[in-house]
Short mmCIF file of C-alpha atoms in Angstrom, two decimals:
data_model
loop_
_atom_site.label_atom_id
_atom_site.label_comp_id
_atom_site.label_asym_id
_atom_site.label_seq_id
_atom_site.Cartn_x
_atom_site.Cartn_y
_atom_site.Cartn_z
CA UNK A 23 -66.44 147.41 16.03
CA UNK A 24 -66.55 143.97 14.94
CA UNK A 25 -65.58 143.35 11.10
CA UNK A 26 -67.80 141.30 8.67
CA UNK A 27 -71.75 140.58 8.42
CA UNK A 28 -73.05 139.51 12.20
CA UNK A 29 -76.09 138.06 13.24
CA UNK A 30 -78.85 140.25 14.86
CA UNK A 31 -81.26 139.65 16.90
CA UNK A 32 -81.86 142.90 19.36
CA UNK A 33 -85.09 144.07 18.43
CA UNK A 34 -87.93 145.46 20.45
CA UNK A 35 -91.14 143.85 20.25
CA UNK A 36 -94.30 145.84 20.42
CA UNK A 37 -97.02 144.40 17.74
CA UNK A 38 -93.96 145.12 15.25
CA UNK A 39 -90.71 143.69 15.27
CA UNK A 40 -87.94 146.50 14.70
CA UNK A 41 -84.16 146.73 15.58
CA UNK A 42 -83.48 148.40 19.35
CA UNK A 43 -80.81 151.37 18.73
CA UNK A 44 -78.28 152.54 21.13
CA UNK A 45 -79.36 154.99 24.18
CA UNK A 46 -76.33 157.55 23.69
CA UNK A 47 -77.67 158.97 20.40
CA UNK A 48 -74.81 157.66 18.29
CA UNK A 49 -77.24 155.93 16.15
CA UNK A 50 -80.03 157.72 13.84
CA UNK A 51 -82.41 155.70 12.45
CA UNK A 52 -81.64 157.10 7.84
CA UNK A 53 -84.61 154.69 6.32
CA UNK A 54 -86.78 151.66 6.54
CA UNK A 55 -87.41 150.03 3.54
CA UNK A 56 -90.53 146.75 3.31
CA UNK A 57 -89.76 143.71 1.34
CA UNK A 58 -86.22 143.32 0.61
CA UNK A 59 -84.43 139.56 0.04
CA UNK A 60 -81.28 139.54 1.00
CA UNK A 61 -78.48 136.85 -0.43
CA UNK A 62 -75.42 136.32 0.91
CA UNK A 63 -72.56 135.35 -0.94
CA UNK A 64 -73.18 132.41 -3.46
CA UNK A 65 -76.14 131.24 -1.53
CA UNK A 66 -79.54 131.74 -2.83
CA UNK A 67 -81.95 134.16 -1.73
CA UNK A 68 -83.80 134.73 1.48
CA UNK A 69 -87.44 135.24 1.57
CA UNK A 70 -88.51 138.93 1.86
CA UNK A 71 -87.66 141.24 4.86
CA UNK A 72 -87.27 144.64 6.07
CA UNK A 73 -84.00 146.64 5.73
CA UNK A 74 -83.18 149.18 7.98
CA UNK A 75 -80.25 151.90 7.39
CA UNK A 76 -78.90 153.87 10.22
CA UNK A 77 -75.72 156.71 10.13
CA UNK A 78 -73.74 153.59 11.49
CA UNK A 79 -74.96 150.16 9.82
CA UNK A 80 -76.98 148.01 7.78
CA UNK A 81 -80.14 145.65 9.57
CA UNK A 82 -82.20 143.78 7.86
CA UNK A 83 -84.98 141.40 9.64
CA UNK A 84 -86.69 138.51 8.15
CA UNK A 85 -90.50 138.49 7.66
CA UNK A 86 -90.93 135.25 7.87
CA UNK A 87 -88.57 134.06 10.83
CA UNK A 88 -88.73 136.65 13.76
CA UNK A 89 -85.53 135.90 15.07
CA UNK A 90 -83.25 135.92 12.24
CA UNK A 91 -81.34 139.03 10.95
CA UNK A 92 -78.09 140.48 9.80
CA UNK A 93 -75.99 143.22 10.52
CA UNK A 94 -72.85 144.84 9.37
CA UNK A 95 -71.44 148.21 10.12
CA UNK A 96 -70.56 150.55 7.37
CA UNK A 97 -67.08 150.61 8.12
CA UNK A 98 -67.02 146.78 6.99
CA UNK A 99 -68.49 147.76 3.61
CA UNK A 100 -65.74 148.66 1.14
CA UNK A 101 -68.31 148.82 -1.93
CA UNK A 102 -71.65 149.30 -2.44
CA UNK A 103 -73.24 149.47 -6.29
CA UNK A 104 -76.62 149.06 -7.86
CA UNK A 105 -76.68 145.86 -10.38
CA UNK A 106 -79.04 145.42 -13.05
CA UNK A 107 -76.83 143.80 -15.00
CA UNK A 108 -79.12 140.13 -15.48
CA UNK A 109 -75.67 138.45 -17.03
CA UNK A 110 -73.97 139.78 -13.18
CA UNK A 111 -77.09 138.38 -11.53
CA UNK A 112 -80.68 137.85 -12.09
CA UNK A 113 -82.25 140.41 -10.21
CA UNK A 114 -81.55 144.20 -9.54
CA UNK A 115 -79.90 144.86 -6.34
CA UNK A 116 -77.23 147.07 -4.45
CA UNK A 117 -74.06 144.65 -4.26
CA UNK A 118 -71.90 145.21 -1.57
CA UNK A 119 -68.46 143.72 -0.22
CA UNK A 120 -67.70 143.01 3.14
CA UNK A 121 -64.39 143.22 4.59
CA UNK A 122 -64.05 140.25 7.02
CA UNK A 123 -60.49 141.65 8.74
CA UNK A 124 -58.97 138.38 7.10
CA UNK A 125 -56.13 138.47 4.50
CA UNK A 126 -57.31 136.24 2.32
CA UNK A 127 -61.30 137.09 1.85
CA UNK A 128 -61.02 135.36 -1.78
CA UNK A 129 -60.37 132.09 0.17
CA UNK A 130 -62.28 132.75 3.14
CA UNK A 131 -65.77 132.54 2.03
CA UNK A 132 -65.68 129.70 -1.12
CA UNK A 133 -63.53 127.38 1.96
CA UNK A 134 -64.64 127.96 5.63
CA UNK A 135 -68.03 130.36 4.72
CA UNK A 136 -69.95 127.00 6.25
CA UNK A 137 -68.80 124.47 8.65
CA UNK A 138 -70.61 121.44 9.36
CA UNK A 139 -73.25 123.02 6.81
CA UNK A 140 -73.88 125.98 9.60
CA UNK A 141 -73.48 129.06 7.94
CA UNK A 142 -70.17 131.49 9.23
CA UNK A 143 -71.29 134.90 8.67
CA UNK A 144 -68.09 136.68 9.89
CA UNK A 145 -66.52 135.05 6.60
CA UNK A 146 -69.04 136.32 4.22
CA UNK A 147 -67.46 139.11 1.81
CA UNK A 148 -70.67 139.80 -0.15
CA UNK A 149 -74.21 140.56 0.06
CA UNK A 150 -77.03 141.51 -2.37
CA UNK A 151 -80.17 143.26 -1.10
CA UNK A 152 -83.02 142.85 -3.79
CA UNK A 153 -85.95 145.01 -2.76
CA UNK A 154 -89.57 144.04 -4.80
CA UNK A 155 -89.55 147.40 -5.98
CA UNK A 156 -86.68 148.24 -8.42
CA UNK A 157 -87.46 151.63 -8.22
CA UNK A 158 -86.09 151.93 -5.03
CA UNK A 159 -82.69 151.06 -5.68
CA UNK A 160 -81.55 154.54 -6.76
CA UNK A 161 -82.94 155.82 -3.50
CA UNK A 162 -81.37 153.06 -1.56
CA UNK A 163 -78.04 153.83 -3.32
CA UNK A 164 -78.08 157.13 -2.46
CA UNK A 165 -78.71 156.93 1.37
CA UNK A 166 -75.89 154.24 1.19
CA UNK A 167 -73.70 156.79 0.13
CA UNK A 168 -74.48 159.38 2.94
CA UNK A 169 -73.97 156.98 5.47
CA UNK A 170 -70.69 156.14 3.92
CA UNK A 171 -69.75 159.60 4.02
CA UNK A 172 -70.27 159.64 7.78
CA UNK A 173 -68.28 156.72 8.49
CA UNK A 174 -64.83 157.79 7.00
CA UNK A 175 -61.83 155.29 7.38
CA UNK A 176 -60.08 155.73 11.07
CA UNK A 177 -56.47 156.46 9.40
CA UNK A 178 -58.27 159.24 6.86
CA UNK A 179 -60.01 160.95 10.00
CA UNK A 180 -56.13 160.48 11.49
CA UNK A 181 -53.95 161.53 8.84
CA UNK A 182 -53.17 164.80 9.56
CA UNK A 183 -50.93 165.48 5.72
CA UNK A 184 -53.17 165.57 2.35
CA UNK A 185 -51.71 165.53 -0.44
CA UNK A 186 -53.97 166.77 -3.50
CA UNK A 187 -52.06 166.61 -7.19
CA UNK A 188 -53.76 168.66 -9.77
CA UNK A 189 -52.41 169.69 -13.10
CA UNK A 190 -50.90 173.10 -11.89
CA UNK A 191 -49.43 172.35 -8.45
CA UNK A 192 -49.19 171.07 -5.12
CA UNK A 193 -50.40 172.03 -1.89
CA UNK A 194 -49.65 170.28 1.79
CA UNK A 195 -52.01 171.73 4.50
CA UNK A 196 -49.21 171.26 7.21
CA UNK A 197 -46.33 172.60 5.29
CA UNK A 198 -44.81 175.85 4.88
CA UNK A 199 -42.98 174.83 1.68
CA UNK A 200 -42.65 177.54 -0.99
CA UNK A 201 -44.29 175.72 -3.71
CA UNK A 202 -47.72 174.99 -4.52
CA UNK A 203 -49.95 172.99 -7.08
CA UNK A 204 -53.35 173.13 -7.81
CA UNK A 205 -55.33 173.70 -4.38
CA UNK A 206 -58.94 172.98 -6.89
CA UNK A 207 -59.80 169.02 -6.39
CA UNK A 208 -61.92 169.32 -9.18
CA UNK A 209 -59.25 167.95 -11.48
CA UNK A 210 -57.02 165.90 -10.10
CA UNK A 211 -55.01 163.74 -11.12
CA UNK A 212 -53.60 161.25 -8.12
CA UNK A 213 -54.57 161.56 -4.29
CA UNK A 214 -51.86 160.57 -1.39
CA UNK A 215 -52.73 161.02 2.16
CA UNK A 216 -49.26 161.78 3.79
CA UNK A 217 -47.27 160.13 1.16
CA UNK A 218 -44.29 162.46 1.33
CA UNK A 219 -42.05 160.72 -0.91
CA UNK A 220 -45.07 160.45 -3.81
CA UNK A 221 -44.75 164.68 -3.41
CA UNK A 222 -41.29 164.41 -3.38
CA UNK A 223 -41.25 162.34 -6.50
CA UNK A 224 -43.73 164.43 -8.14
CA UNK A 225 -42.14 167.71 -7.03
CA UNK A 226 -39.05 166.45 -8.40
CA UNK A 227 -40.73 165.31 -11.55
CA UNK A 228 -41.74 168.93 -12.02
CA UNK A 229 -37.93 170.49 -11.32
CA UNK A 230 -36.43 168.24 -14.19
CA UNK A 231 -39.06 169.23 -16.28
CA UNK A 232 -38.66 172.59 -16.01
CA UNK A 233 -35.07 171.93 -16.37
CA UNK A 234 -35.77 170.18 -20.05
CA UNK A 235 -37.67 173.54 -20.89
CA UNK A 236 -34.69 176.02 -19.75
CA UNK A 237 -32.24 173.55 -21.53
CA UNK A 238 -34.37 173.70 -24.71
CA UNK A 239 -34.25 177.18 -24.76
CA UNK A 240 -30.79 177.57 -24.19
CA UNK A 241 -30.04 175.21 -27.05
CA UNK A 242 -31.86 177.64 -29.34
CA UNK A 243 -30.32 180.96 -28.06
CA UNK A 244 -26.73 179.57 -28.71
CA UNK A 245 -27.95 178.15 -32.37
CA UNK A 246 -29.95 181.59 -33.23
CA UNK A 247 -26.49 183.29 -32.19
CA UNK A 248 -24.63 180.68 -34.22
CA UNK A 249 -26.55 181.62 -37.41
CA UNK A 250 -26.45 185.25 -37.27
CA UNK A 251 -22.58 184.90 -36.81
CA UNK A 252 -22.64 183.15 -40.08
CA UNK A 253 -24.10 185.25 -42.12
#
């Protein structure tokens, strides 16, 4: 995969202009939606085209210039969110951020985003899509999301040790350790994916606690004893 927003221009030509998908079925086609302007970072917008989601990335074609479009893979999008917010921008949209695979994105785009006044897409680290119909942006939002789902970062499908905190205990799905929070996600309250020093910290957290409590209690056995002595 190639980080960051690339050009695209593989489409098949039949009467209609529409992106040309992989042969090896990795690619589904999710939903096609007419008369979306794209802008890309602090540029203005582009006239009207056609977006096209698929399980793995993000097309859109222009309307108005057959051989111009965008691409970016979903594992280069680190946030996606509907804006209607007019002081944020002036039309609704889904906003999205790009990672690039360059340590300093803040820089990258306001310094080398054009060079020689050609555009550099691979240095662009956000785009708005503004469809015609506002309606559609709750839609949109939500097929974003399922297609997030099905690209999951490479080190989460890797990681092999969850950690899941909740407010009664701790669970590790590769350990045969005797204790045990919460195994319910519903509640939690911090997430570490093989962080075994965050569990230890927290485990230990939980010990001294529990040591505060026994302590307590001890401290009012020996005064209860102290009193009945007295009288």
């Amino acid at each position: 995969m190639v980080p960051g927003l690339q050009h695209f221009d593989d489409c098949v030509v039949d009467g209609n202009v529409r992106p040309r998908f992989g042969s090896d079925d990795s690619e589904e086609l999710m939903h096609v939606l007419h008369g979306v302007a794209v802008a890309l970072g602090s540029r203005p917008l582009e006239s009207p085209g056609t977006l096209y989601v698929t399980t793995r990335r993000v097309i859109w074609l222009s309307d108005a210039d057959r051989g111009k479009g965008y691409a970016v893979d979903f594992l280069s999008l680190s946030l996606h969110a509907v804006s209607r917010d007019p002081e944020a921008y002036p039309f609704p949209c889904i906003y999205t951020q790009i990672e690039t695979g360059d340590e300093d994105d803040e820089e990258s785009e306001d310094s080398y985003s054009e060079i020689n006044g050609d555009l550099v897409l691979s240095k662009i680290t956000e785009m708005r899509l503004v469809p015609s119909d506002a309606g559609k942006l709750d839609t949109l939002f939500d097929i974003f999301c399922q297609c997030a789902e099905l690209n999951p970062e490479p080190r989460q499908r890797e990681e092999e040790n969850t950690w899941l905190f909740g407010d009664e205990g701790m669970s590790d799905a590769g350990s045969d350790t005797d204790w045990q929070l919460s195994e319910n996600p519903a509640n939690p309250i911090g997430y570490a994916n093989g962080d075994h020093d965050l569990s230890r910290r927290v485990h230990e957290l939980q010990i001294g606690s529990q040591q505060f409590e026994d302590a307590d209690e001890g401290e009012q056995e020996s005064h209860d004893d102290h009193h009945l002595a007295a009288n």
